CSV table of C-alpha atoms in Angstrom, one decimal:
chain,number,residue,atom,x,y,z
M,1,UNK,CA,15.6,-27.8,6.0
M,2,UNK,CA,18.2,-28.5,3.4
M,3,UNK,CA,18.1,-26.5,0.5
M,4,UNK,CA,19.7,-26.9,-3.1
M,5,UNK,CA,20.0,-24.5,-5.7
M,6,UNK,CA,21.1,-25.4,-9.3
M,7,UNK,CA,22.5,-22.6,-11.1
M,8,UNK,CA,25.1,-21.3,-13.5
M,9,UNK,CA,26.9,-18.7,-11.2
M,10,UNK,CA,27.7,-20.5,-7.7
M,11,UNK,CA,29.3,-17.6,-7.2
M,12,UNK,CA,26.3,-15.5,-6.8
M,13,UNK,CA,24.8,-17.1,-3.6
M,14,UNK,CA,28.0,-17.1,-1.5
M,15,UNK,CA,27.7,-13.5,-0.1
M,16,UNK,CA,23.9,-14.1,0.5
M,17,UNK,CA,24.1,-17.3,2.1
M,18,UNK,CA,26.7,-15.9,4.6
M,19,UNK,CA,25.5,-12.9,5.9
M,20,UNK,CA,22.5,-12.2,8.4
M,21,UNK,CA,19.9,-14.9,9.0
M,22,UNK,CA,20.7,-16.8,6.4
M,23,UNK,CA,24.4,-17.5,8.2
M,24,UNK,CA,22.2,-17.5,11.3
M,25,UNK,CA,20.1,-20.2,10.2
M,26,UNK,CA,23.0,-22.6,9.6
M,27,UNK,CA,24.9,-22.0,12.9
M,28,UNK,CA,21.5,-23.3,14.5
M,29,UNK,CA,21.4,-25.9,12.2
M,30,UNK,CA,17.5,-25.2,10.9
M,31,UNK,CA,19.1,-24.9,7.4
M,32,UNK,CA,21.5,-26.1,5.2
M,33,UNK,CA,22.7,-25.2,1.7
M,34,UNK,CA,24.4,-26.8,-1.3
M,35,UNK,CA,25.2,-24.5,-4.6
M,36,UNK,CA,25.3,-26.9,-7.7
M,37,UNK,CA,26.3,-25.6,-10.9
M,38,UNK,CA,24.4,-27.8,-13.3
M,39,UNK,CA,27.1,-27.5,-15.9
M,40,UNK,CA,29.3,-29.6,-14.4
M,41,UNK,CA,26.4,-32.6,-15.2
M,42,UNK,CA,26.5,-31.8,-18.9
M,43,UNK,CA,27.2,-35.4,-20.8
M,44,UNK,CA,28.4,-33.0,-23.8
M,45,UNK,CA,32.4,-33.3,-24.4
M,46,UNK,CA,32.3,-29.2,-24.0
M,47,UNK,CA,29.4,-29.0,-21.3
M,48,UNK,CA,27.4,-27.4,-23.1
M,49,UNK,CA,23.7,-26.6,-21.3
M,50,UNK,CA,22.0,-24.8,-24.1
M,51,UNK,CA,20.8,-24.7,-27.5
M,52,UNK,CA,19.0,-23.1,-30.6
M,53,UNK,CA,15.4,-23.3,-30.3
M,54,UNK,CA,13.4,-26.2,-32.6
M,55,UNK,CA,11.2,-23.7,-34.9
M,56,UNK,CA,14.1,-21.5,-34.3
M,57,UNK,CA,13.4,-17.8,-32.8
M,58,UNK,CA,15.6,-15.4,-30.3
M,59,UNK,CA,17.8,-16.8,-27.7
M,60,UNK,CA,19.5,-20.1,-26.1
M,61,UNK,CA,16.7,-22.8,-24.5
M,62,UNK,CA,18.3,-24.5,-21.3
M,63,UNK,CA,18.5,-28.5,-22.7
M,64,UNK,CA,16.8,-31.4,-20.3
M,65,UNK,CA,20.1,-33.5,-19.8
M,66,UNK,CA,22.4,-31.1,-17.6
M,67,UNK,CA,18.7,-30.7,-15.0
M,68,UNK,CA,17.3,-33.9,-15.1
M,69,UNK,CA,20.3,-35.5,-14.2
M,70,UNK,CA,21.9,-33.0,-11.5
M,71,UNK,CA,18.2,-33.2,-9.9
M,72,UNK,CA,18.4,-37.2,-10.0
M,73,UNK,CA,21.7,-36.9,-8.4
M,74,UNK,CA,20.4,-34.4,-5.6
M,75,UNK,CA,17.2,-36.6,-4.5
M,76,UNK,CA,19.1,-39.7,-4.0
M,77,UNK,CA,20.7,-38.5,-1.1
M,78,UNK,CA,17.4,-36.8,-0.1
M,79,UNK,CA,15.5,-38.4,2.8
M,80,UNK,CA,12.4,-36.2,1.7
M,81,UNK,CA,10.8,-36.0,-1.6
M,82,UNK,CA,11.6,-32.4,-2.1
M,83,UNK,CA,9.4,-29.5,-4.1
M,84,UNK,CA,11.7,-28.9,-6.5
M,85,UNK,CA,10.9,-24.9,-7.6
M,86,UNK,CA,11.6,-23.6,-10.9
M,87,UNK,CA,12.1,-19.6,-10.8
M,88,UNK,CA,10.2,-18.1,-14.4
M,89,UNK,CA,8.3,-15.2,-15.0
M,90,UNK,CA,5.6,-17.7,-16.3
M,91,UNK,CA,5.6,-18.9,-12.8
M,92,UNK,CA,2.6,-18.3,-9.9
M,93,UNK,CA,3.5,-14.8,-8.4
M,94,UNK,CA,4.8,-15.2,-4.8
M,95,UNK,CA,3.5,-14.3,-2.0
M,96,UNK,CA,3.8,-14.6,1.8
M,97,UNK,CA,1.2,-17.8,2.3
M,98,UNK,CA,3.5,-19.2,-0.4
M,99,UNK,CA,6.5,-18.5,1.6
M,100,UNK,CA,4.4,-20.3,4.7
M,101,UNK,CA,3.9,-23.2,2.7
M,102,UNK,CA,7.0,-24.0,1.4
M,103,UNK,CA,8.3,-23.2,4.8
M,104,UNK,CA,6.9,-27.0,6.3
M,105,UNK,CA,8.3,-28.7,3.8
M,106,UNK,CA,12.6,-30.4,4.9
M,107,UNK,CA,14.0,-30.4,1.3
M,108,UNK,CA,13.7,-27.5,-1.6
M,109,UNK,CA,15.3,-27.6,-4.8
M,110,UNK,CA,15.7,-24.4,-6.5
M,111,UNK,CA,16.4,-24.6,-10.4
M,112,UNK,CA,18.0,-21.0,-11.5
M,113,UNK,CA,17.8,-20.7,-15.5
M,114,UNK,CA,19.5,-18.4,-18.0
M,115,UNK,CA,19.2,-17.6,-21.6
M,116,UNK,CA,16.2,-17.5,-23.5
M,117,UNK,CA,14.4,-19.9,-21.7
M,118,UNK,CA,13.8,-23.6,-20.1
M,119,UNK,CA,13.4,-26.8,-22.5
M,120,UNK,CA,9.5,-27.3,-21.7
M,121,UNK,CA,10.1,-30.9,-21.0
M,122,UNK,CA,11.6,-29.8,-17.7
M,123,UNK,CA,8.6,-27.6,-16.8
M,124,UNK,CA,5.7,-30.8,-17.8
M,125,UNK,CA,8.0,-33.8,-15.8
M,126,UNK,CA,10.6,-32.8,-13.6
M,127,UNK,CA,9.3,-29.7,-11.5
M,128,UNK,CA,6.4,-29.2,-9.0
M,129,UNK,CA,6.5,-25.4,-8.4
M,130,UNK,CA,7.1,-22.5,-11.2
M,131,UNK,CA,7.5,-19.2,-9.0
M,132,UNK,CA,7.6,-15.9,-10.6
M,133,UNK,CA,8.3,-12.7,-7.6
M,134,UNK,CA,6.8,-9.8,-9.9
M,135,UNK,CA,6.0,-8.9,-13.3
M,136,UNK,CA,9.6,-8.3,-15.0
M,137,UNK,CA,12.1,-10.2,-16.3
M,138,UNK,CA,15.8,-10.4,-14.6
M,139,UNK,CA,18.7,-11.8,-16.2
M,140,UNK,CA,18.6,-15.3,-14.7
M,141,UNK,CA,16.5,-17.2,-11.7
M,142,UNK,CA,19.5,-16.6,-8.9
M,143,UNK,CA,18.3,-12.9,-7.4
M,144,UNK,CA,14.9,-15.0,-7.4
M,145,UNK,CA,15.8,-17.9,-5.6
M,146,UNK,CA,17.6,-15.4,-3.3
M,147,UNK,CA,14.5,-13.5,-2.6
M,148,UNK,CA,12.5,-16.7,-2.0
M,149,UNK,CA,14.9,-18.9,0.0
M,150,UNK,CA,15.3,-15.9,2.3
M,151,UNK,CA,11.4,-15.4,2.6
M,152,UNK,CA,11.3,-19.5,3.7
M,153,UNK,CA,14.4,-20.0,5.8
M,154,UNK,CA,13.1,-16.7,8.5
M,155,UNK,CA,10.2,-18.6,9.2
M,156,UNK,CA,11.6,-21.2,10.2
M,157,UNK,CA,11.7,-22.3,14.4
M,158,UNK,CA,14.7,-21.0,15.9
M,159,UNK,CA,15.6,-18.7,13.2
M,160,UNK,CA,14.6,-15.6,14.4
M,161,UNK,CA,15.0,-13.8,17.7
M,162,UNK,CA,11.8,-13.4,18.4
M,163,UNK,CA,9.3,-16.4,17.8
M,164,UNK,CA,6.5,-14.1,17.2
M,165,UNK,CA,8.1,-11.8,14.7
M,166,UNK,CA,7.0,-13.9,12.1
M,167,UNK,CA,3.3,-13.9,12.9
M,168,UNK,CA,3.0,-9.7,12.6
M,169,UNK,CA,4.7,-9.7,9.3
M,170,UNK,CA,3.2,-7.5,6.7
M,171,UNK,CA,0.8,-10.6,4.3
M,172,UNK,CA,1.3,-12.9,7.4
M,173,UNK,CA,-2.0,-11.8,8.6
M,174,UNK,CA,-3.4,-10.7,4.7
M,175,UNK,CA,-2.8,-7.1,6.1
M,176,UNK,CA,-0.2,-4.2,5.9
M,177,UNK,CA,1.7,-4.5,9.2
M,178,UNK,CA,1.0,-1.4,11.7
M,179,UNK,CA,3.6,1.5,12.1
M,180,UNK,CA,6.1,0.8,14.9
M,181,UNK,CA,7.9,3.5,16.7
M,182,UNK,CA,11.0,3.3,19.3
M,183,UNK,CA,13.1,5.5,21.5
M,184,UNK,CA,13.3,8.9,21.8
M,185,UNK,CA,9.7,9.5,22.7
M,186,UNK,CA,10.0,12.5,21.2
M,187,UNK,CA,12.2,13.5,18.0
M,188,UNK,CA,12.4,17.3,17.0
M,189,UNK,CA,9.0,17.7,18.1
M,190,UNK,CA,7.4,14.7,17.0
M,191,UNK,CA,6.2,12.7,19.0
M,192,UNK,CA,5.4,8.6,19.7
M,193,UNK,CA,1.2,8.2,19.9
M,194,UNK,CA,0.4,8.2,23.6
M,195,UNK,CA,-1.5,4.7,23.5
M,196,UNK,CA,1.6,3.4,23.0
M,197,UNK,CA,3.3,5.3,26.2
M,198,UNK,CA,0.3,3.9,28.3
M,199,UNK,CA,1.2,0.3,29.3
M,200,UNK,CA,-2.9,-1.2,28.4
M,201,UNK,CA,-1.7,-3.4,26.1
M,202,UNK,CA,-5.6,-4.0,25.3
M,203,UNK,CA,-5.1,-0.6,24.2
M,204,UNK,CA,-2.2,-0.7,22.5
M,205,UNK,CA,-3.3,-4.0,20.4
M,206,UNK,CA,-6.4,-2.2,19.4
M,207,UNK,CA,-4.4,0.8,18.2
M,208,UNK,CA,-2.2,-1.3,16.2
M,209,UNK,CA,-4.9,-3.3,14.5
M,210,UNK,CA,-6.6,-0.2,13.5
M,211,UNK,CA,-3.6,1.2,11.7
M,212,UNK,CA,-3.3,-2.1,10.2
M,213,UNK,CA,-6.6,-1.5,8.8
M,214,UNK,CA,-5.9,2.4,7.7
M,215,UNK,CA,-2.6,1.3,6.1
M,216,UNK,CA,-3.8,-2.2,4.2
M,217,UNK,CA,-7.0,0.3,2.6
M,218,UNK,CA,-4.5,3.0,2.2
M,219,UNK,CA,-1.6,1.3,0.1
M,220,UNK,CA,-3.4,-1.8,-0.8
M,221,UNK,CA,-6.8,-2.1,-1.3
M,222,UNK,CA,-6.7,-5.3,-3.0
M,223,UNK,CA,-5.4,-7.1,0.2
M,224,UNK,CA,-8.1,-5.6,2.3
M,225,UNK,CA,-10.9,-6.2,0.3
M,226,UNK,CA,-9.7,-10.1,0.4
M,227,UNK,CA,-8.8,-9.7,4.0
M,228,UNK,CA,-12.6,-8.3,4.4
M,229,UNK,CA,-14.2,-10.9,2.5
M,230,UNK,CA,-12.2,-14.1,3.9
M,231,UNK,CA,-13.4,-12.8,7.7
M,232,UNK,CA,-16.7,-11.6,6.9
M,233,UNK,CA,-15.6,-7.8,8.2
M,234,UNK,CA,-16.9,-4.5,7.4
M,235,UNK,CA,-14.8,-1.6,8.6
M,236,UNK,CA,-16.4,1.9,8.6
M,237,UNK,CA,-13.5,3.6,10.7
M,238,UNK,CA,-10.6,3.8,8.8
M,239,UNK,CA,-10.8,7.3,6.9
């Protein structure tokens, strides 16, 4: 997948991009990534990327020029036709199946704004996705784009160690994911549930679906009231 992120602060990305899977994802060539600040396509003589507002009001507004043309210049050396995402709080909320979606797709284009806000022309003719990742406002779309391209690039194949840690994912599966326990067996008296000492794995992926159940209607019973309605479940069992 190759991945492009316009933004104002380049900087920003090369610590994240670097580190952990991310780095992994690049030595096993799944993913690549190219950090464009969209300054540098400014036609103005001081490249300039913002103005006042027509109507006036608060704040700078992001101008068309600088991100139509740095996106023009990105997709002609594209052999996709890539989703180009917009991060704003106006934006769809995100969410794992999201993450899954944009996760098939071989080219992404992330656009990171600052200021007050974007020139709406960019939003109507120019993007295909607005993304928002929760109901505040950060300074700019970077930590955003961070957040999402991290969600995307893990599931892609080859990235992770294990092919099906992916599928067991807390949202992967519309529910909370089970509690998970490891080595010793028993920690100042406390103790690993025996179903999980036992071996039936029949067991032990009963066990864990349960408490998938009891978490989901503890912490989020939005999720398992979809999760309920989309299979056609009733649960009596979890209190």
């Amino acid at each position: 997948m190759k991945i492009d992120v316009l933004t104002l602060f380049p900087e920003m990305f090369s610590g994240v991009f670097g580190s952990s899977i991310l780095k992994k994802a690049v030595e096993k060539e799944a993913a690549s990534y190219n950090v464009v600040n969209f300054r540098e396509f400014s036609n103005d003589k001081h490249k300039t990327v913002d103005d006042y507002p027509y109507g006036g009001g608060a704040g700078m507004v992001l101008k068309p020029q600088p991100i139509f043309d740095a996106v023009d210049h990105l997709k002609k050396d594209s052999k996709a036709n890539p989703r180009i995402i917009l991060l704003c709080p106006q934006g769809e909320t995100y969410t794992q199946k999201k993450a899954e979606e944009l996760a098939k797709e071989d080219h992404l284009i992330f656009i990171c704004g600052h200021y007050e806000g974007y020139d709406e022309r960019i939003r109507e003719n120019l993007v295909s996705d607005e993304i928002s990742i929760g109901d505040y406002v950060l300074t700019g779309g970077e930590l955003g784009a961070m957040v999402v391209i991290d969600s995307v690039v893990r599931l892609l194949p080859g990235v992770l160690g294990n092919e099906d840690s992916p599928i067991y994912d807390s949202f992967s599966s519309g529910l909370l994911e089970h509690p998970h326990y490891t080595r010793p067996a028993d920690f100042r008296g406390m103790k690993v549930p025996e179903v999980l000492l036992s071996g039936n794995h029949q067991k032990i992926n009963e066990w864990r679906e349960n408490e998938s159940l009891k978490r989901t209607k503890s912490r989020r019973p939005d999720l398992l009231e979809e999760y309920l309605r989309e299979k056609n479940k009733k649960v009596d069992h979890l209190d």
